[in-house]
């Protein structure tokens, strides 16, 4: 399936197969144990494997892909009567990590009491278990959404040792970069207990370095619907506005600043400067009470968040909300976030992220790996807290990433200002094109065709679909707005759909407990690096950032720390002085600029 | 399978079916086994006669006095037929009018009436039956154009324009809804012995005959035979096409 995120169909080639699952196998030449990718191609099933001594090989698995997938899904169906208290049912195997030493270990994917767990044994550290899904039916059913990925124009790494050592991305990676996240600073004005990165207060990215990174990214991708500038806290970067200018290129649809919002709420001129540049804001908003903020952000941020929301609303800066859903901290406030999304025109999407316990804060955040929020838990909570506006059935797995990484729903705005989830009138099992890794529906040819199909379906069944005629009117309005009779540039193509539909994503980043190499294979959220690597997010967080277990996490021998290589000697990758003097605890909270 | 059963089990709607080519199409579709509904605007007596004839021959048939420009009436008609016989599988957009007037004397109302009856009428009737066709993912739509819409010939400008529009309507619609297993085709008859050619001045008929290889006008029955084939399952791969029946001009 051609990813529609960054350009019209045909610009980048599809992968020649649909990556389906991951399994261990043996090299046919030397018998060494190697990792294999099970793929669907031309109606059959194959296993692709890589041996570092003998290279790539392929072997047939089954002649009938449909029958094989059906049998695969059937293995995950546990009889309802056996839901509670029955013996664990091993659905499949994968490769995870030992939560103690981070070594890659085999994992049984076990269904027990309607949930899914990894059962792992590390030769050095012993056995461990982790909850990976609160709903086995969701977990197993997601595999039915597997779709072929898309290849970038260029890969940044060779396949030498295998996944995840070669990151990234190498030609064995199964998806291009849907969302590049560029960490422009490792400074921050918060010390979040749930922090997923590894702020060292040492570096700000130089504009020229960002320019080179974007050059490479565009060479690899052609066009990008969004580029996110992150950190650290990107608004701490003393030249953040210059960086936004640098990223504001014709090939890039949106420049998104991922921020905690503190500076926005205090610095009106800065907010106006963002508005003037057409930047988007992804606002970290994890709750609405002091207690919730204190638990996962370290202090009460109610006033700061309110101030940020106020200025974003006043200036009508297009905003995405990011809500880290954490057991015991804020899971009762998900419905409020949905209400906020639906009530404010400038808020275009809401991204729930079930907490990933990795990074300087999150890596040591106290939690029970057997009792945590996962995607089905978030869906259930959203359904319970949204006063009937959303149901569990409104959410579907995102096919372009690994379908276990993200679930989402789009909400169509009706003419009276209310919203209807697309799933109420679209059969997403047929129209997977509409399930895409994007905050909004873009004005692409592929989306146009899918919407025409949907319109005909609703037209034919409008008597059976609740609010069918209203939905038809809204779809008519949407296609009028989104597909004007003139050529659209990248920016306009992403902007036009923003007021027609909103989205709710649930994206579960991985950590040392629930890491799944199979999911990493198809990761589409990538961290571009100054040395040219484009690192799949969870692989980077787990093996290369050096904070999967909090501070001082040992790096594997093949780990590649961020910004640790400078292939272009003389290029000022970092701001003058290479690194800024470390700030003490107080100055860390200083707002720069 | 015999020719008599070509449309067995199908449900058809023919617009403008009380006389001329429309009536011939209605008769032929019924003969081929289809349950047939048709509408008419003025020819009540002819409609009654046609209906009686069809029913007398054992066909399921219905007639409705309704304008193709009356969206509500069309909806009610489709609803009534579908209640009685099931989803409409076949639509023949035949309703039309003729008027011979040079452009210099043409009133705006003349133009609008011509365009409305042929083009807007086809649009509204198609939209009325399309819901059911999309739902069952099956359907045949046949638009009745004219040689005047596909070839340069002496014909009233508004008539030729409206008939040419139906060709465009056919092609765009065929592209748009082909994915649902619905085919849309067009038939373009030359001058026939009855129907709108009743309005043609004698010199134009004579001119036609001079240029026609068969040296005669066609009959509505000849066109109806082709129409019945075009909307049948035997014609399964033709889509967006315009079939010219002109005796070789």
Coordinates of C-alpha atoms in Angstrom, one line a residue, chain B:
Chain B
X1 CA -30.5 -19.8 -22.8
X2 CA -33.0 -18.5 -25.3
X3 CA -33.3 -14.9 -26.5
X4 CA -36.7 -14.7 -24.7
X5 CA -35.0 -15.1 -21.3
X6 CA -32.3 -12.5 -21.8
X7 CA -33.6 -10.3 -19.0
X8 CA -35.4 -12.9 -16.9
X9 CA -35.5 -11.8 -13.2
X10 CA -34.4 -8.2 -13.9
X11 CA -36.3 -5.1 -12.9
X12 CA -36.2 -2.2 -15.4
X13 CA -37.2 1.4 -15.4
X14 CA -37.7 3.2 -18.7
X15 CA -38.3 7.0 -18.7
X16 CA -40.6 8.3 -21.2
X17 CA -42.0 4.9 -22.0
X18 CA -45.5 5.5 -23.2
X19 CA -44.8 6.1 -26.8
X20 CA -42.2 6.1 -29.6
X21 CA -38.8 4.6 -28.9
X22 CA -39.6 4.4 -25.2
X23 CA -42.6 2.2 -25.7
X24 CA -40.7 0.0 -28.0
X25 CA -37.9 -0.4 -25.4
X26 CA -40.5 -1.2 -22.7
X27 CA -42.1 -3.8 -24.9
X28 CA -38.8 -5.5 -25.7
X29 CA -37.5 -5.5 -22.2
X30 CA -40.8 -7.1 -21.0
X31 CA -40.6 -9.6 -23.8
X32 CA -37.1 -10.6 -22.6
X33 CA -38.4 -11.3 -19.2
X34 CA -37.9 -8.1 -17.2
X35 CA -40.4 -6.6 -14.9
X36 CA -40.8 -3.1 -16.4
X37 CA -41.8 0.2 -15.0
X38 CA -42.1 3.4 -17.0
X39 CA -43.1 6.9 -16.5
X40 CA -44.9 9.3 -18.8
X41 CA -45.9 12.9 -18.6
X42 CA -48.8 13.5 -21.0
X43 CA -49.7 10.4 -22.9
X44 CA -52.0 8.8 -20.4
X45 CA -54.1 6.9 -22.8
X46 CA -51.0 5.5 -24.6
X47 CA -49.5 4.6 -21.2
X48 CA -52.7 2.7 -20.2
X49 CA -52.7 0.9 -23.5
X50 CA -49.1 -0.1 -23.2
X51 CA -49.6 -1.2 -19.6
X52 CA -52.6 -3.3 -20.6
X53 CA -50.7 -4.8 -23.4
X54 CA -47.8 -5.8 -21.2
X55 CA -49.9 -7.2 -18.5
X56 CA -52.0 -9.0 -21.0
X57 CA -48.8 -10.7 -22.2
X58 CA -48.1 -11.9 -18.6
X59 CA -45.4 -9.3 -17.8
X60 CA -45.1 -7.5 -14.5
X61 CA -45.4 -3.8 -15.4
X62 CA -46.2 -0.4 -13.9
X63 CA -46.8 3.0 -15.3
X64 CA -46.4 6.3 -13.4
X65 CA -47.4 9.7 -14.4
X66 CA -44.4 11.7 -13.3
X67 CA -42.0 14.2 -14.7
X68 CA -38.3 13.2 -14.8
X69 CA -37.7 16.7 -13.4
X70 CA -39.6 15.9 -10.3
X71 CA -37.2 14.5 -7.8
X72 CA -39.8 13.5 -5.3
X73 CA -42.0 11.8 -7.8
X74 CA -39.0 9.9 -9.1
X75 CA -38.1 8.8 -5.6
X76 CA -41.7 7.6 -5.0
X77 CA -41.7 5.8 -8.3
X78 CA -38.5 4.0 -7.5
X79 CA -39.6 3.2 -4.1
X80 CA -42.9 1.7 -5.3
X81 CA -41.2 -0.4 -7.9
X82 CA -38.6 -1.7 -5.5
X83 CA -41.3 -2.5 -3.0
X84 CA -43.1 -4.6 -5.6
X85 CA -40.3 -6.2 -7.5
X86 CA -37.0 -5.5 -5.7
X87 CA -34.0 -3.4 -6.7
X88 CA -34.1 -1.8 -10.1
X89 CA -31.3 -3.4 -12.1
X90 CA -31.8 -1.5 -15.4
X91 CA -32.5 2.1 -16.1
X92 CA -33.1 3.4 -19.6
X93 CA -32.9 7.2 -19.8
X94 CA -35.1 7.7 -22.7
X95 CA -37.3 10.7 -21.9
X96 CA -36.9 13.5 -24.3
X97 CA -38.5 16.1 -26.5
X98 CA -38.0 17.4 -30.0
X99 CA -38.2 20.9 -31.3
X100 CA -37.1 22.3 -34.6
X101 CA -36.1 25.9 -34.2
X102 CA -33.1 27.9 -35.5
X103 CA -30.8 29.3 -32.9
X104 CA -31.6 32.8 -33.9
X105 CA -35.2 32.3 -32.8
X106 CA -34.5 30.1 -29.9
X107 CA -35.9 31.4 -26.6
X108 CA -34.1 30.8 -23.4
X109 CA -37.0 28.7 -22.2
X110 CA -36.6 26.5 -25.3
X111 CA -33.0 25.9 -24.4
X112 CA -33.8 25.2 -20.8
X113 CA -36.6 22.8 -21.5
X114 CA -34.5 20.9 -23.9
X115 CA -31.5 20.6 -21.6
X116 CA -33.7 19.9 -18.6
X117 CA -35.7 17.1 -20.1
X118 CA -32.7 15.3 -21.6
X119 CA -29.9 16.0 -19.3
X120 CA -31.2 17.0 -15.9
X121 CA -33.9 14.3 -16.3
X122 CA -31.3 11.7 -16.9
X123 CA -29.3 12.9 -13.9
X124 CA -32.3 12.8 -11.6
X125 CA -33.5 9.4 -12.7
X126 CA -30.1 8.0 -12.4
X127 CA -29.6 9.4 -9.0
X128 CA -32.9 7.9 -8.0
X129 CA -32.0 4.3 -9.0
X130 CA -28.4 4.5 -8.2
X131 CA -28.7 3.9 -4.4
X132 CA -30.2 0.5 -5.0
X133 CA -27.7 -0.4 -7.7
X134 CA -24.7 0.6 -5.6
X135 CA -26.1 -1.4 -2.7
X136 CA -26.4 -4.6 -4.7
X137 CA -23.3 -3.8 -6.8
X138 CA -25.0 -4.5 -10.0
X139 CA -26.8 -2.4 -12.7
X140 CA -27.1 -1.4 -16.3
X141 CA -27.8 2.2 -17.3
X142 CA -28.5 3.0 -20.9
X143 CA -28.8 6.6 -22.0
X144 CA -30.6 7.3 -25.3
X145 CA -28.7 9.9 -27.2
X146 CA -28.9 10.6 -30.9
X147 CA -26.7 10.7 -34.0
X148 CA -27.1 14.4 -33.7
X149 CA -25.2 14.3 -30.5
X150 CA -22.2 12.4 -31.9
X151 CA -22.0 13.6 -35.5
X152 CA -22.2 16.9 -37.3
X153 CA -25.6 17.0 -39.0
X154 CA -28.5 19.3 -39.6
X155 CA -30.3 19.2 -36.2
X156 CA -31.6 21.8 -33.8
X157 CA -28.6 23.2 -31.8
X158 CA -30.2 22.7 -28.4
X159 CA -31.3 19.1 -29.3
X160 CA -27.8 18.2 -30.5
X161 CA -26.2 19.8 -27.5
X162 CA -28.4 17.9 -25.1
X163 CA -27.8 14.6 -26.8
X164 CA -24.1 15.3 -26.9
X165 CA -24.3 16.0 -23.2
X166 CA -25.7 12.5 -22.6
X167 CA -22.6 11.1 -24.2
X168 CA -20.4 12.9 -21.7
X169 CA -22.8 11.9 -18.9
X170 CA -22.4 8.3 -20.0
X171 CA -18.6 8.3 -20.0
X172 CA -18.1 10.1 -16.8
X173 CA -20.7 8.1 -14.9
X174 CA -19.3 4.9 -16.3
X175 CA -15.9 5.8 -14.9
X176 CA -17.4 6.8 -11.6
X177 CA -19.5 3.8 -10.8
X178 CA -17.9 1.0 -12.7
X179 CA -16.3 -0.1 -9.5
X180 CA -19.8 -1.2 -8.3
X181 CA -20.4 -3.5 -11.2
X182 CA -22.7 -1.0 -12.8
X183 CA -22.2 -0.3 -16.5
X184 CA -23.3 2.8 -18.3
X185 CA -23.7 3.0 -22.0
X186 CA -25.3 5.1 -24.6
X187 CA -27.2 4.5 -27.8
X188 CA -27.3 7.0 -30.6
X189 CA -29.9 6.3 -33.2
X190 CA -30.1 8.0 -36.5
X191 CA -33.4 9.2 -37.9
X192 CA -36.3 6.7 -37.0
X193 CA -39.7 6.3 -38.5
X194 CA -41.4 7.5 -35.3
X195 CA -40.5 9.4 -32.2
X196 CA -38.8 12.8 -32.1
X197 CA -38.2 12.5 -35.8
X198 CA -41.9 13.3 -36.2
X199 CA -40.8 16.8 -35.7
X200 CA -38.3 16.8 -38.6
X201 CA -39.1 18.7 -41.7
X202 CA -39.4 16.6 -44.8
X203 CA -36.2 18.0 -46.5
X204 CA -34.1 16.9 -43.5
X205 CA -35.5 13.4 -43.6
X206 CA -34.8 13.3 -47.3
X207 CA -31.3 14.6 -46.7
X208 CA -30.8 11.8 -44.2
X209 CA -31.9 9.2 -46.6
X210 CA -29.5 10.5 -49.2
X211 CA -26.6 10.0 -46.8
X212 CA -27.7 6.7 -45.3
X213 CA -26.1 3.6 -46.8
X214 CA -29.3 1.6 -46.1
X215 CA -31.4 4.2 -47.8
X216 CA -34.1 4.1 -45.1
X217 CA -35.0 5.3 -41.7
X218 CA -34.6 3.0 -38.8
X219 CA -37.5 1.6 -36.7
X220 CA -37.9 2.0 -33.0
X221 CA -38.1 -1.8 -32.8
X222 CA -34.7 -2.1 -34.3
X223 CA -33.2 0.2 -31.7
X224 CA -35.1 -1.5 -28.9
X225 CA -33.6 -4.8 -29.8
X226 CA -30.1 -3.4 -29.4
X227 CA -31.1 -1.6 -26.3
X228 CA -32.3 -4.9 -24.7
X229 CA -29.0 -6.6 -25.5
X230 CA -27.1 -3.6 -24.2
X231 CA -28.8 -3.8 -20.8
X232 CA -28.5 -7.6 -20.6
X233 CA -25.9 -9.7 -18.8
X234 CA -24.8 -10.8 -22.2
X235 CA -23.3 -7.4 -22.6
X236 CA -21.0 -7.5 -19.6
X237 CA -17.8 -5.8 -20.7
X238 CA -19.1 -2.7 -22.6
X239 CA -18.9 0.4 -20.5
X240 CA -18.9 4.0 -21.3
X241 CA -19.6 3.2 -24.9
X242 CA -21.8 5.0 -27.4
X243 CA -23.4 2.6 -29.9
X244 CA -24.5 4.3 -33.1
X245 CA -27.5 2.9 -35.0
X246 CA -27.9 4.9 -38.1
X247 CA -28.0 2.6 -41.1
X248 CA -24.6 3.8 -42.1
X249 CA -24.3 7.5 -42.5

